[in-house]
C-alpha cells in the first residue's frame, strides 16, 4: 500500500519570504500522480499543483513550485513571495496512475502554514 | 464549474442514532469518495464508489456503510453513531480515466456525536 508522510505538522513564514513544505511517499509503482492541496479555514480543499511521475520537469504554478525527486520519493512544495492568503493547512497526496476502482487519493497528515505579517 | 454539495454542514447527533450524510455532484462523474478528516491524521478514505451501485471499502470502513443508487448521489451512513465518529467528513468526485485527474471536494460536514 502507498503511504504519504508529511513530517512538519506546523510551519511559519514571514510575508514575502519563501517557505518549503516537505513530503515523502512510498510506492512500488512507476506510474502515479502527486498533488498538493490547500485547505483554508473554510475547509474547502483547493488543488494547488499536480505532478505526473513520468515528467522529469518540476511543475510550477505562479508562486508555487515543486521539487520532485523520484528516486528519493520526495515531493516538496515551495511557496515564493508568501502572502497572508497562503495561510492554510497543506496536504500532500498520491494517486496511482492505474485506473483500478476509482484510483483513490492517499493523503499525508498535513502541514499547518502560518504567514506572519 | 464542478460542484460537489454536501447537504449538511453541521450536525449534532446522539449516540446510537442512525446518521445519513448526503453528497451530490453535478458533473456526471463516475467516481465518488467519502473521507474522514481528523487532526494529525490527514484525510482517510472510508468508502468509494466507481459507478452506480458499485462500492469498495477504503482504509477505515468499520462502522460505516454507503449507498449509490444514482450516479450523482453518494450517501454515507452511520448505522449506530458513536462518539469516536465525531469528525469532519469530506465527499469528493472525479471522472474515471486519466483525463479525470482532478478530484473535486465538497465543503465538508462537521458531525458531533454526543
PDB file of C-alpha atoms in Angstrom, chain A residues 47-107:
ATOM      1  CA  UNK A  47      -5.782  21.925  -5.714  1.00  0.00           C
ATOM      2  CA  UNK A  48      -2.509  23.857  -5.681  1.00  0.00           C
ATOM      3  CA  UNK A  49      -0.298  21.862  -8.010  1.00  0.00           C
ATOM      4  CA  UNK A  50      -0.014  18.459  -9.690  1.00  0.00           C
ATOM      5  CA  UNK A  51       2.973  16.416 -10.840  1.00  0.00           C
ATOM      6  CA  UNK A  52       2.955  13.414 -13.142  1.00  0.00           C
ATOM      7  CA  UNK A  53       5.628  10.905 -12.201  1.00  0.00           C
ATOM      8  CA  UNK A  54       6.653  10.328 -15.810  1.00  0.00           C
ATOM      9  CA  UNK A  55       7.526  14.002 -16.230  1.00  0.00           C
ATOM     10  CA  UNK A  56      11.022  14.944 -15.167  1.00  0.00           C
ATOM     11  CA  UNK A  57      10.327  18.648 -15.203  1.00  0.00           C
ATOM     12  CA  UNK A  58       9.103  20.064 -11.916  1.00  0.00           C
ATOM     13  CA  UNK A  59       5.599  21.533 -12.008  1.00  0.00           C
ATOM     14  CA  UNK A  60       5.142  25.266 -11.448  1.00  0.00           C
ATOM     15  CA  UNK A  61       2.010  27.337 -10.874  1.00  0.00           C
ATOM     16  CA  UNK A  62       2.771  31.021 -10.395  1.00  0.00           C
ATOM     17  CA  UNK A  63       4.352  31.362  -6.905  1.00  0.00           C
ATOM     18  CA  UNK A  64       4.068  27.625  -6.228  1.00  0.00           C
ATOM     19  CA  UNK A  65       6.606  25.101  -7.442  1.00  0.00           C
ATOM     20  CA  UNK A  66       7.621  21.585  -6.531  1.00  0.00           C
ATOM     21  CA  UNK A  67      10.894  19.746  -6.173  1.00  0.00           C
ATOM     22  CA  UNK A  68      10.113  16.233  -7.362  1.00  0.00           C
ATOM     23  CA  UNK A  69      12.862  13.738  -6.588  1.00  0.00           C
ATOM     24  CA  UNK A  70      11.557  10.438  -7.935  1.00  0.00           C
ATOM     25  CA  UNK A  71      14.442   8.244  -6.794  1.00  0.00           C
ATOM     26  CA  UNK A  72      14.276   9.668  -3.296  1.00  0.00           C
ATOM     27  CA  UNK A  73      10.437   9.589  -3.331  1.00  0.00           C
ATOM     28  CA  UNK A  74      10.328  13.175  -2.215  1.00  0.00           C
ATOM     29  CA  UNK A  75       7.858  15.852  -3.311  1.00  0.00           C
ATOM     30  CA  UNK A  76       8.320  19.225  -1.626  1.00  0.00           C
ATOM     31  CA  UNK A  77       6.284  22.383  -2.218  1.00  0.00           C
ATOM     32  CA  UNK A  78       7.966  25.769  -2.420  1.00  0.00           C
ATOM     33  CA  UNK A  79       5.893  28.901  -1.918  1.00  0.00           C
ATOM     34  CA  UNK A  80       7.637  32.074  -3.032  1.00  0.00           C
ATOM     35  CA  UNK A  81       6.705  35.617  -2.032  1.00  0.00           C
ATOM     36  CA  UNK A  82       4.368  34.279   0.656  1.00  0.00           C
ATOM     37  CA  UNK A  83       1.095  36.115   1.125  1.00  0.00           C
ATOM     38  CA  UNK A  84      -1.303  36.254   4.049  1.00  0.00           C
ATOM     39  CA  UNK A  85      -3.829  34.340   1.962  1.00  0.00           C
ATOM     40  CA  UNK A  86      -1.427  31.396   1.756  1.00  0.00           C
ATOM     41  CA  UNK A  87      -2.067  30.585   5.409  1.00  0.00           C
ATOM     42  CA  UNK A  88      -3.799  27.208   5.432  1.00  0.00           C
ATOM     43  CA  UNK A  89      -3.389  23.501   6.005  1.00  0.00           C
ATOM     44  CA  UNK A  90      -1.460  21.911   3.151  1.00  0.00           C
ATOM     45  CA  UNK A  91      -1.859  18.273   2.222  1.00  0.00           C
ATOM     46  CA  UNK A  92       0.383  16.188   0.026  1.00  0.00           C
ATOM     47  CA  UNK A  93      -1.427  13.403  -1.821  1.00  0.00           C
ATOM     48  CA  UNK A  94      -0.665  10.416  -4.051  1.00  0.00           C
ATOM     49  CA  UNK A  95      -2.750   8.719  -6.718  1.00  0.00           C
ATOM     50  CA  UNK A  96      -1.919   5.637  -8.712  1.00  0.00           C
ATOM     51  CA  UNK A  97      -1.839   6.008 -12.478  1.00  0.00           C
ATOM     52  CA  UNK A  98      -3.572   2.659 -12.849  1.00  0.00           C
ATOM     53  CA  UNK A  99      -7.292   3.111 -13.324  1.00  0.00           C
ATOM     54  CA  UNK A 100      -8.389   0.479 -10.863  1.00  0.00           C
ATOM     55  CA  UNK A 101     -11.583   1.033  -8.962  1.00  0.00           C
ATOM     56  CA  UNK A 102     -11.544   4.771  -8.947  1.00  0.00           C
ATOM     57  CA  UNK A 103      -7.914   5.285  -8.002  1.00  0.00           C
ATOM     58  CA  UNK A 104      -8.153   6.791  -4.572  1.00  0.00           C
ATOM     59  CA  UNK A 105      -6.091   9.692  -3.280  1.00  0.00           C
ATOM     60  CA  UNK A 106      -3.851   8.854  -0.329  1.00  0.00           C
ATOM     61  CA  UNK A 107      -3.103  11.869   1.863  1.00  0.00           C
TER      62      UNK A 107
END
